[in-house]
XYZ file of C-alpha atoms in Angstrom:
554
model
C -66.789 173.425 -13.477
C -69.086 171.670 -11.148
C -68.932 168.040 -9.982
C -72.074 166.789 -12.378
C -70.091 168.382 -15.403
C -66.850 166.892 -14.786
C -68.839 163.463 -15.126
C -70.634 164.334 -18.027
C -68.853 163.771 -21.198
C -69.338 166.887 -23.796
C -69.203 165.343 -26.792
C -70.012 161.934 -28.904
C -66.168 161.847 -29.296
C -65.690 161.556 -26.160
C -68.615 159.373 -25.329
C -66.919 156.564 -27.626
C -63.471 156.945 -26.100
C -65.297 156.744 -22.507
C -67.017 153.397 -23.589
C -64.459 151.772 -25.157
C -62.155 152.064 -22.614
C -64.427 149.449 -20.272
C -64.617 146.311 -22.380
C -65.054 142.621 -21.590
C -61.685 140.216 -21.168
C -63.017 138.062 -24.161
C -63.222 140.897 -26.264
C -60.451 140.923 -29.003
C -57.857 142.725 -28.519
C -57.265 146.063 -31.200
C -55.023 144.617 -34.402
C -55.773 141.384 -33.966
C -57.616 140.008 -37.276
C -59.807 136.919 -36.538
C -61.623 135.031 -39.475
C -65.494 135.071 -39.584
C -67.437 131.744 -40.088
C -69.351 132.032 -42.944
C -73.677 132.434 -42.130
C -72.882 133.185 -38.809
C -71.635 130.270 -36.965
C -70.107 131.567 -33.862
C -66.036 131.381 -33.826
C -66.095 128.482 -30.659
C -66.030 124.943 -31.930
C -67.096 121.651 -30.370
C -64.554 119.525 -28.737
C -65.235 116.917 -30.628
C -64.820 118.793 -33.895
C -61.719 117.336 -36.478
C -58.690 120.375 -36.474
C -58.500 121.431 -39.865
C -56.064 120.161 -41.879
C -56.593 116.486 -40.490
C -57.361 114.281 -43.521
C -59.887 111.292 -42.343
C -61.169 108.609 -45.104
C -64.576 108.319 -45.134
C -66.386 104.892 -46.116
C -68.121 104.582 -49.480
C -71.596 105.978 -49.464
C -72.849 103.015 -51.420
C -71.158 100.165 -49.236
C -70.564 101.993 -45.428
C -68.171 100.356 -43.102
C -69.685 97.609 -41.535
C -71.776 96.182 -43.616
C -73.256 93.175 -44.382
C -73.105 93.306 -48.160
C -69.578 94.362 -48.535
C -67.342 91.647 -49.982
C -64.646 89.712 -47.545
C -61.110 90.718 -46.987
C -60.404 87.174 -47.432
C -56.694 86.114 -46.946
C -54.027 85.909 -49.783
C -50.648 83.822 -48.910
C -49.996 85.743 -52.635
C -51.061 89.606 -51.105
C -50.150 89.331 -47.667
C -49.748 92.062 -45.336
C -46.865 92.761 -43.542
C -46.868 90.223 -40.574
C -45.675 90.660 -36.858
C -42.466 88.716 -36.784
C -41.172 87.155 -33.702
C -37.610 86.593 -31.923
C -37.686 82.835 -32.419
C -39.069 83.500 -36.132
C -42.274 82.418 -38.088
C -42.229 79.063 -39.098
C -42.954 78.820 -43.102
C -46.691 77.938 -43.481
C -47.949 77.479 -46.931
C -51.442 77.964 -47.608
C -52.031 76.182 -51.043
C -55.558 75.807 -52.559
C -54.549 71.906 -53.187
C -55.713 70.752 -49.860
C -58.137 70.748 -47.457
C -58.976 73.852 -45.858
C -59.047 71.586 -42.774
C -55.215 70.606 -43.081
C -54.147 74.516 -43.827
C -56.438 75.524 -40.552
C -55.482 72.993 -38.093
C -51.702 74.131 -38.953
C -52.348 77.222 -38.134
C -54.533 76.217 -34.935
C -51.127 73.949 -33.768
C -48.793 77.537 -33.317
C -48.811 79.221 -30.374
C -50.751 82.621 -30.949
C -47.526 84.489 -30.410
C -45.786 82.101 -33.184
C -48.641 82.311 -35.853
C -48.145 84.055 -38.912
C -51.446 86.394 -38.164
C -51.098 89.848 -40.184
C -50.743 93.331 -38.375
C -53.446 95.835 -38.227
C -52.915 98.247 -40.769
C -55.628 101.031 -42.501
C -57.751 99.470 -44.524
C -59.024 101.563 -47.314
C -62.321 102.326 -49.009
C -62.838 99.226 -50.787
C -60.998 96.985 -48.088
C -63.944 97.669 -45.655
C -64.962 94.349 -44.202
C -68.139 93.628 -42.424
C -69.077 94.728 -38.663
C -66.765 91.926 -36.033
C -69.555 90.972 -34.104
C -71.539 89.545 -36.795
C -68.293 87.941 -38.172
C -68.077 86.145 -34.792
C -71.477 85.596 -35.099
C -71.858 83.776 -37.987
C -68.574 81.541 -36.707
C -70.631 80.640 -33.696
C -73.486 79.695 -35.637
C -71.443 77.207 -37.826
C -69.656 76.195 -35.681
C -72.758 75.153 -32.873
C -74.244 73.323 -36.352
C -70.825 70.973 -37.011
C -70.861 70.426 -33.260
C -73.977 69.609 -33.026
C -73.659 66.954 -36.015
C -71.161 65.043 -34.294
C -67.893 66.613 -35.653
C -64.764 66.650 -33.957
C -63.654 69.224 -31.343
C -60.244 69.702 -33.519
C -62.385 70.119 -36.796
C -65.456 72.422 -35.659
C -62.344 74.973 -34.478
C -60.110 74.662 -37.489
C -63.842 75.895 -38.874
C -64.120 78.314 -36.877
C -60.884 79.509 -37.740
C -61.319 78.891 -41.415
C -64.098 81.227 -41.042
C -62.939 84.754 -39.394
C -59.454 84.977 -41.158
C -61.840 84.425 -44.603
C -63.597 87.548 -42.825
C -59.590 89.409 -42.093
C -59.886 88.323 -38.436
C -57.123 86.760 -38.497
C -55.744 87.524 -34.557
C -58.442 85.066 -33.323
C -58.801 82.442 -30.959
C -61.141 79.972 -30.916
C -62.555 77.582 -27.788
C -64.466 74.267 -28.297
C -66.586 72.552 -25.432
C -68.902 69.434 -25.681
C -71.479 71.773 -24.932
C -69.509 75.626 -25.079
C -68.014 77.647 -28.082
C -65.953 80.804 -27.820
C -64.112 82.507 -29.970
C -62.053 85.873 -29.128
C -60.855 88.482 -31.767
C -58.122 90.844 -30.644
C -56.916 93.348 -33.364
C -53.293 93.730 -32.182
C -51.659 93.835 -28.767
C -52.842 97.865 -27.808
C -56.673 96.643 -28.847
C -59.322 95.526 -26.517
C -60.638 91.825 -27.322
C -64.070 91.019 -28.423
C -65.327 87.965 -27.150
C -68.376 85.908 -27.972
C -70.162 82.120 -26.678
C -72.900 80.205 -27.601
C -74.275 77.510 -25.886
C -75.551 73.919 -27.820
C -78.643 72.889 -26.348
C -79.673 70.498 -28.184
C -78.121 67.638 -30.538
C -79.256 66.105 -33.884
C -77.867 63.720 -36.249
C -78.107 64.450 -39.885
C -74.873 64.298 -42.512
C -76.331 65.932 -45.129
C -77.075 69.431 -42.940
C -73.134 68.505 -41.780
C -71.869 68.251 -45.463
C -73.375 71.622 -46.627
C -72.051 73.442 -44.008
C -68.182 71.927 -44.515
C -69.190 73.161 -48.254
C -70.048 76.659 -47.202
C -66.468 76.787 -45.042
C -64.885 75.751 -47.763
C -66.273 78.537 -50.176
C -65.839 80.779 -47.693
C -61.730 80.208 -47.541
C -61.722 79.948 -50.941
C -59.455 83.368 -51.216
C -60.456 83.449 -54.985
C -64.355 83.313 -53.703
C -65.825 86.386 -52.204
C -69.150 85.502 -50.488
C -70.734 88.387 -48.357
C -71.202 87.933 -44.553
C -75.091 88.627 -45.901
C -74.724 85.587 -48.206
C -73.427 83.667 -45.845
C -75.950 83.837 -43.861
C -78.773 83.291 -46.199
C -76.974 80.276 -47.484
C -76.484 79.302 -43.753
C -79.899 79.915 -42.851
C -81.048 77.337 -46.159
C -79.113 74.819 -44.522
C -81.118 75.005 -40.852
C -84.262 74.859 -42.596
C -83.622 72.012 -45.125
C -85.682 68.926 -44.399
C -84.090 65.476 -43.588
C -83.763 63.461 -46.808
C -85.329 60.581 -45.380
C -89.169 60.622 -43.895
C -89.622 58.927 -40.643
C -91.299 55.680 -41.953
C -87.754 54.964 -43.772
C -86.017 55.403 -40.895
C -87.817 52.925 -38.962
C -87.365 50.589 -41.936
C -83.481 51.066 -41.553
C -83.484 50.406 -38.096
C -85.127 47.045 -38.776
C -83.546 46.012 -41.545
C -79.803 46.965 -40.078
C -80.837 44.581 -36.755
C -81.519 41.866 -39.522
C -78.370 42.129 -40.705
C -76.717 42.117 -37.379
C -78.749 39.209 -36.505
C -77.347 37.532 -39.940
C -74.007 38.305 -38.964
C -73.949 36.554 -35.520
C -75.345 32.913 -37.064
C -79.021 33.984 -37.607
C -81.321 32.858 -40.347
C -83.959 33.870 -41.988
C -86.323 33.676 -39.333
C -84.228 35.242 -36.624
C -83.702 38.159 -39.307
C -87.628 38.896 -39.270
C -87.601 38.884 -35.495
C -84.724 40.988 -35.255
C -86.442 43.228 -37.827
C -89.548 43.491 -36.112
C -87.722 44.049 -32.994
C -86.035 46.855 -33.564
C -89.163 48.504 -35.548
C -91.032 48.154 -32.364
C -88.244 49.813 -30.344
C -87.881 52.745 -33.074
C -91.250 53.590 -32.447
C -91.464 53.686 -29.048
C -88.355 55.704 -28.294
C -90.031 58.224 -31.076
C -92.774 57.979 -28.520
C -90.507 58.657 -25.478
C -89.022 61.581 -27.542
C -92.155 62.867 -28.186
C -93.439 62.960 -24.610
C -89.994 64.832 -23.203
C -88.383 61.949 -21.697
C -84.699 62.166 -21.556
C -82.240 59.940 -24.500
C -80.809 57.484 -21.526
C -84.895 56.473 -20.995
C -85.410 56.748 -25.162
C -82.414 53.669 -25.009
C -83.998 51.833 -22.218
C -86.926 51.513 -23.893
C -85.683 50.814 -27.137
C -83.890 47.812 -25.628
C -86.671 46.191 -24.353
C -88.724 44.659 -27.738
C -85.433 42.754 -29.317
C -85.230 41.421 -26.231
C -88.702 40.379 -25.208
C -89.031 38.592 -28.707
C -85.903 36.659 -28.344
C -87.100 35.474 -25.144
C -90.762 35.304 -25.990
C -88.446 32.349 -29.355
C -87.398 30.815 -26.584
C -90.394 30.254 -24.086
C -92.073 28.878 -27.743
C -89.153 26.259 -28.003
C -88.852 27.581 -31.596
C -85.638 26.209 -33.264
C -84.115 29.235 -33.666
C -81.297 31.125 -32.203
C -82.369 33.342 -29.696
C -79.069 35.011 -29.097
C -78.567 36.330 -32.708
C -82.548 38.499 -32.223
C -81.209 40.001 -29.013
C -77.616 40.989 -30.445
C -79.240 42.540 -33.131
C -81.234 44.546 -31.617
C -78.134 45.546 -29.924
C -76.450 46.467 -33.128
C -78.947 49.324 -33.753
C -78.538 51.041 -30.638
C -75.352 51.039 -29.473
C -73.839 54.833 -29.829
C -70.775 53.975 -32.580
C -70.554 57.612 -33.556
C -70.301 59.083 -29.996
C -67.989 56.490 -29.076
C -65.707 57.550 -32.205
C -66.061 61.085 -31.531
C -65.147 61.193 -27.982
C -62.155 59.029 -28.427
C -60.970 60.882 -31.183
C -61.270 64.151 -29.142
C -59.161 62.617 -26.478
C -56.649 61.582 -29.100
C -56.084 64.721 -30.245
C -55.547 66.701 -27.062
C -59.294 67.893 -26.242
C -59.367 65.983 -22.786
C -62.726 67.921 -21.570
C -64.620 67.563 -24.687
C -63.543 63.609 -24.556
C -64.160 63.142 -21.443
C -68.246 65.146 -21.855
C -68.648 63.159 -25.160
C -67.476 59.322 -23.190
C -69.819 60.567 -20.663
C -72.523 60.559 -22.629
C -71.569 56.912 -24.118
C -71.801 55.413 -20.636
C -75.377 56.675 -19.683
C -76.589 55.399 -22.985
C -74.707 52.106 -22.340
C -76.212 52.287 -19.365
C -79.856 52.963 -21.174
C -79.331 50.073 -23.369
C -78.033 47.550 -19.928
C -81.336 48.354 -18.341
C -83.542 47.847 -20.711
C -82.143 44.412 -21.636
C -81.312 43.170 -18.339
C -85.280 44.094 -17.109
C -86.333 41.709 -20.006
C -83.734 38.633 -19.810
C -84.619 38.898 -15.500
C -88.129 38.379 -16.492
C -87.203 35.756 -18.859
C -85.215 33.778 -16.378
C -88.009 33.918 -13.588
C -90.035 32.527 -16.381
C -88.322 29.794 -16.803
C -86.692 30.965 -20.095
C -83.060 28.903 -21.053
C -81.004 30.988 -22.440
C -77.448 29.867 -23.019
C -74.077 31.512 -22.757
C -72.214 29.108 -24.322
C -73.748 30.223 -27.444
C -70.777 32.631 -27.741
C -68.883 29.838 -28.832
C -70.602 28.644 -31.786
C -70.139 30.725 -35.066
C -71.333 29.764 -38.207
C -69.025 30.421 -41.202
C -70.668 31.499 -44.069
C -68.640 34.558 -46.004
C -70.879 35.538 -48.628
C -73.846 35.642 -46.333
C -71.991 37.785 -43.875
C -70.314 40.076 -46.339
C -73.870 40.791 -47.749
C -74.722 41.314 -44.391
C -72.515 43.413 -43.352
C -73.190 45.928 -46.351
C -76.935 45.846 -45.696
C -75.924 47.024 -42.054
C -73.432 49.745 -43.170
C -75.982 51.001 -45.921
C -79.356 51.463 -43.069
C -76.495 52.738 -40.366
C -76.119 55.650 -43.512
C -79.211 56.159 -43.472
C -80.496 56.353 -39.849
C -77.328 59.158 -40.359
C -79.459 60.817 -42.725
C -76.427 60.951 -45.269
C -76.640 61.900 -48.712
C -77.405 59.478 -51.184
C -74.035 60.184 -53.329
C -72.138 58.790 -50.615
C -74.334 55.841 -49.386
C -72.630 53.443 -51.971
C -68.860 54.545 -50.661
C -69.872 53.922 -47.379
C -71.694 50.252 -48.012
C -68.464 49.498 -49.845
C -65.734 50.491 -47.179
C -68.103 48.506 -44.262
C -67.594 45.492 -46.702
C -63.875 45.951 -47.131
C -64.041 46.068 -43.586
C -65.755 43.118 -42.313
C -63.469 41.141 -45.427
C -60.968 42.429 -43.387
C -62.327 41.084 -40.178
C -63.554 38.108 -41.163
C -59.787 37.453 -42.776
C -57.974 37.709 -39.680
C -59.825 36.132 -37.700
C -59.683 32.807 -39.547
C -56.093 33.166 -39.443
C -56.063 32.963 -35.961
C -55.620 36.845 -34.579
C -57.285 38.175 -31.730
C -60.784 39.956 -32.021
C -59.520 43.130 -30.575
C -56.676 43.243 -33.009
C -58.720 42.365 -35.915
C -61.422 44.905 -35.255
C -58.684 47.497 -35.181
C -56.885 47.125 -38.001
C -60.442 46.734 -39.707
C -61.422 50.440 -38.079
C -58.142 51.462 -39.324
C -58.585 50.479 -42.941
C -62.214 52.377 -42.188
C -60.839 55.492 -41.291
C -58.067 55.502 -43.796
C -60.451 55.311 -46.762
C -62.757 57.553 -45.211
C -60.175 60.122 -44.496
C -58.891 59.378 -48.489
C -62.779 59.740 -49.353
C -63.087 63.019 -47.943
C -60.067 64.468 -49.463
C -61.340 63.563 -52.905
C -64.889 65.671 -52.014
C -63.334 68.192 -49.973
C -65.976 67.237 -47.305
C -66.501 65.480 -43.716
C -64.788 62.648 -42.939
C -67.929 61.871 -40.686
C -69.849 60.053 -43.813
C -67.608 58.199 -44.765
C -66.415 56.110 -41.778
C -69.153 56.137 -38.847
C -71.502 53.873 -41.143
C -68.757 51.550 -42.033
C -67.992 50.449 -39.045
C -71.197 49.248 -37.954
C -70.741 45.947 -38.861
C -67.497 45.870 -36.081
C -69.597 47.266 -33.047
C -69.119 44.962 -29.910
C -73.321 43.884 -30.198
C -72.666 39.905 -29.402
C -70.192 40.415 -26.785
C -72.317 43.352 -24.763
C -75.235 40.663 -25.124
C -73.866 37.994 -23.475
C -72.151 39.619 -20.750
C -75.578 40.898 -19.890
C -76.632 37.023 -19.942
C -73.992 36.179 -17.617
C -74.809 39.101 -15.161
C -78.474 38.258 -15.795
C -77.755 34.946 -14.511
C -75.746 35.636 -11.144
C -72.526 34.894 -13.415
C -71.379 38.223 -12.218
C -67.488 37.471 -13.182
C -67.847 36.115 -16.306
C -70.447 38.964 -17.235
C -67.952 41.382 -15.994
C -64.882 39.921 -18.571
C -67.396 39.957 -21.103
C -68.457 43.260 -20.463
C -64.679 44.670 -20.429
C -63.856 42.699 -24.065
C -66.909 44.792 -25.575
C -65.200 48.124 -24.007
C -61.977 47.006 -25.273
C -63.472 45.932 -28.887
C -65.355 49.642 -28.586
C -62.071 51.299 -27.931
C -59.817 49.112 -30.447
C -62.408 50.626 -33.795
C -62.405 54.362 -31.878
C -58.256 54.032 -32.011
C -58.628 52.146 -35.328
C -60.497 55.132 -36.787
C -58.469 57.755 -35.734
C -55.484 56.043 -36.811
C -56.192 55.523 -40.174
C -57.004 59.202 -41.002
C -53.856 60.104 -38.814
C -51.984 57.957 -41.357
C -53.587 59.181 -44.491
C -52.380 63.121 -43.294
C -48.981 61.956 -42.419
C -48.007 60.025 -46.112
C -50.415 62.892 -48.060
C -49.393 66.599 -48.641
C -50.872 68.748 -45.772
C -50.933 72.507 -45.050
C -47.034 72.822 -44.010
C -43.872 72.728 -45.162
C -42.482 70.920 -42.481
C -44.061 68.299 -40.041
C -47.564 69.058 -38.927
C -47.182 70.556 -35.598
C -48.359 68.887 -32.365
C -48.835 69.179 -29.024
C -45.477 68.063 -27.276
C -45.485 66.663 -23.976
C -42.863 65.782 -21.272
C -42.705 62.917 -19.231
C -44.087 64.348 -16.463
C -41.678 67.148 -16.028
C-alpha cells in the first residue's frame, strides 16, 4: 500500500471515527447530558444573571418601589420593629398621640444617635415599599428652609425635620440646623453608606400664617394613623409657597402707623402725638418698601425707616408745639425694633444652638445699628438747628391704666398683623400683650425694677403662648412675638440716642446698656415661660426630658 493510500481513509466509517477523534476542548465530553435552552438561547449566561433557585421579591406593578404615590411607612410605637439595643440600654420613650409632635421629636433629638430607639433595617415587603430617600430628604429640606425662614427656632425646625423622615421610615437620621444651612443625613444601618443632603436659605420673610400651615402639614404627616403620600405632600407643600399674604400692603402700612400710635400713647403721648407718631411711621413704611424695592440691603431699609418719626418729632419741637416730642420719636421706635429676631436668637442660644444664636444676634445688632443711624442723623440735625430736646423727659411718666392697657392691645394686635398672622389667633395674641403690660404696669407701681418687671411679664408671655399652642397643636411663634410688643425697650433706646446725640456720651452709653438688658430680660422671659409650661405638662418621655449636660469646665 502506497503512502497516499495509507492517508486516505476507505470508508465513511472510518471517515467519522477520523474526525471525531480531533475535537475542540469546549466540546462536551461523550455521556455527559447537558440541558438545552428552550428557542435557542445559547447555554452561557450573563454574569449578572440571578442563579436559579434564588427567590427575589419584586415590587408591585401598580405601585413600583420608589414611588411617589405609595403610602408612608409611618412609625408605630404599637408595630414596632425590632430595634438595635445597646450595652447601656434604651431609655423608655413613649410616643403618645396626646402631645405635641414637637415634645415626642425633640426627645428623640436629645439621645445620642447610638442611644436612640431608631429601628433596624429589615426587608420590607410588597406593600411596605416607601418612597425613593432622596426625595424624602428632599421634601424635609424644603420644610424645613420654610419654618426657618419664618423665624422658628433652630431646636423646632430640626425636631421637624425629624418629625418628617421617621413619618417617611427614615428613622436612622440626623439632622443639622444653621442660621443660614440645613443638612440632614440618612444612614440605613451601620454596613450602609449615608446619604446626605443641604440647602441653603437665601432669603427671609415674615408671614405666620405660611408658618402655621406648614407645622399643620408636620403634624399630619406624624400622625401614624394618617398616611399622606410623599406626592401629597408635596402638592400640599407647594399650596402653602404660593398662598398670598392675608393682608394687602396698604394694611400693613396702616398697622405700622397705628402700632407707633400706640407706642407713642404708652410713653405719655396724647392724641396729637399719636397722629404724628402715626404718620411717622407710615412715611417710614413706605420708604423702606421703596429701599426694598430698589435692592438696597435691610440694615439701609432700617436707616431709612428711622428717619421720618424722627424728623417730625423734631420738626414739634422747632414749632414750639405743646406736645411731647419724645413720645413721636419712641414710637416710631416701637415699630422697628427687631423683637422677633431678638427672641429667636436668644432662645437658640438657650437651648444649646450657640452658632445659630450667635448668626441670628448678629443680625439684631446691624439692624440696631440701622435704626441708631437713622435717628441719630435726624436728632444731629435737630440740635445744629437749634432744636431742645430734653433728656430729663425720661423721668416724667404719666399714669393713666386704662389708656395704656388699651394701648398696649392696639400695639400687640398691628405687631400681629405686620406678622401676617391668621386672624383666629389675632384676638389671643391682643389679649396675652394686655395681660402682659397689666403685669408690667403692676410691678412697677409696687416699686420693682424695670428689668425684673419686663421679665416676669415676657415670662407670663411665653407661658400662655407655649399653653396656646398646645391647645392648637401649632407654633408657639403667634402666640408670643406680638405680645410682647408692648415691653420692647423703644423709650430707653430713644433717649440714650439723645444723650449720645448731645455729647452725653456716658449717660447715652448706660442708657443704651438698660435697653440691651430690658431686650435680653423679655428674650429670657420668653423662653422661660414655655420652658416652664413643658416641665409641669406631660411631654414625650417617661422620665425627665433629656438635656444637654455640661461640666464645669472639665
Amino acid at each position: 500500500m502506497t503512502e497516499a493510500e495509507h492517508r486516505k481513509p476507505q470508508s465513511d466509517e472510518a471517515r467519522s471515527f477520523y474526525d471525531s477523534e480531533i475535537t475542540s476542548e469546549f466540546a462536551v465530553p461523550d455521556g455527559l447530558a447537558m440541558p438545552r435552552t428552550v428557542g435557542g438561547e445559547p447555554e452561557t449566561t450573563s454574569e449578572f444573571a440571578l442563579p436559579k433557585g434564588l427567590d427575589v421579591p419584586q415590587p408591585s406593578a401598580a405601585e413600583p418601589e420608589g414611588s411617589a404615590f405609595t403610602a408612608p411607612r409611618t412609625y408605630s410605637a404599637k408595630d414596632a420593629p425590632p430595634a438595635f439595643t445597646p450595652p447601656t440600654g434604651i431609655p423608655v420613650v413613649s410616643l403618645t398621640k396626646d402631645v405635641p409632635w414637637q415634645d415626642r421629636m425633640r426627645t428623640m433629638l436629645r439621645m445620642p444617635v447610638a442611644e436612640r430607639p431608631a429601628p433596624e433595617l429589615t426587608h420590607k415587603s410588597e406593600d411596605e415599599a416607601g418612597p425613593a430617600v432622596p426625595r424624602v430628604l428632599d421634601l424635609t429640606l424644603r420644610i424645613g428652609e420654610l419654618l426657618l425662614a419664618g423665624g422658628e427656632g433652630a431646636e423646632d425646625v430640626e425636631a421637624a425635620m425629624f418629625a418628617v423622615c421617621r413619618s417617611y421610615g427614615l428613622d436612622r437620621c440626623e439632622p443639622n440646623v444653621t442660621f443660614t444651612l440645613l443638612s440632614i443625613t440618612y444612614q440605613p444601618s451601620l454596613v450602609d453608606d449615608p446619604v446626605t443632603a443641604s440647602r441653603t436659605v437665601r432669603r427671609r420673610g415674615t408671614d405666620y400664617t405660611r408658618l402655621a400651615a406648614v407645622f399643620q402639614l408636620v403634624d399630619d404627616l406624624s400622625d401614624p394613623e394618617t398616611a399622606i403620600s410623599l406626592e401629597d405632600a408635596y402638592r400640599r407643600l407647594a399650596e402653602i409657597r404660593r398662598n398670598r399674604h392675608p393682608y394687602p400692603t396698604w394694611v400693613l402700612t396702616s398697622a405700622s402707623g397705628l402700632l407707633a400710635g400706640a407706642a407713642s400713647v404708652l410713653v405719655g403721648g396724647d392724641l396729637l402725638v399719636f397722629v404724628a407718631a402715626m404718620l411717622g411711621a407710615m412715611l417710614g413704611d413706605r420708604l423702606a418698601w421703596l429701599c426694598a424695592g430698589r435692592g438696597l440691603p435691610e440694615f439701609y431699609q432700617f436707616t431709612v425707616a428711622a428717619m421720618p418719626p424722627a424728623a417730625i418729632g423734631i420738626a414739634l419741637t422747632l414749632a414750639h408745639a405743646d406736645v411731647k416730642a419724645s413720645a413721636v420719636i419712641t414710637g416710631g421706635l416701637f415699630a422697628l425694633l427687631p423683637g422677633r429676631a431678638l427672641v429667636a436668637g436668644v432662645q437658640d442660644g438657650l437651648t444649646g444652638f450657640y452658632i445659630t444664636a450667635s448668626a441670628r444676634l448678629l443680625e439684631v445688632m446691624y439692624f440696631f445699628v440701622g435704626i441708631v443711624v437713622g435717628v441719630l442723623v435726624m436728632l444731629y440735625v435737630g440740635v445744629q438747628l437749634g432744636a431742645h430736646l430734653n433728656p430729663d423727659e425720661a423721668l416724667s411718666t404719666v399714669s393713666r391704666p386704662l389708656w395704656q392697657i388699651a394701648a398696649s392691645m392696639l400695639l400687640s394686635l398691628t405687631f400681629a398683623v405686620l406678622l401676617q398672622q391668621e386672624r383666629s389667633t389675632v384676638l389671643a395674641v391682643t389679649l396675652n400683650g394686655g395681660v402682659a403690660w397689666c403685669v408690667y404696669g403692676a410691678m412697677q407701681t409696687g416699686g420693682f425694677s424695670p428689668v425684673a418687671s419686663t421679665a416676669v411679664a415676657a415670662g407670663l408671655v411665653g407661658l400662655f403662648g407655649q399653653l396656646l399652642s398646645r391647645y392648637r397643636f401649632a407654633s408657639a411663634l403667634p402666640y408670643t412675638t406680638a405680645a410682647i410688643g408692648p415691653l420692647l425697650p423703644g423709650s430707653a433706646t430713644y433717649f440714650g440716642l439723645l444723650s449720645i446725640a448731645g455729647n452725653e456720651v456716658d449717660e447715652g452709653l448706660v442708657s443704651l446698656s438698660k435697653a440691651a438688658a430690658l431686650a435680653m430680660a423679655i428674650a429670657i422671659g420668653v423662653n422661660l415661660g414655655s420652658e416652664i409650661s413643658r416641665l409641669f405638662l406631660r411631654v414625650g418621655s417617661a422620665g425627665k426630658r433629656r438635656a444637654a449636660k455640661r461640666t464645669r469646665g472639665f
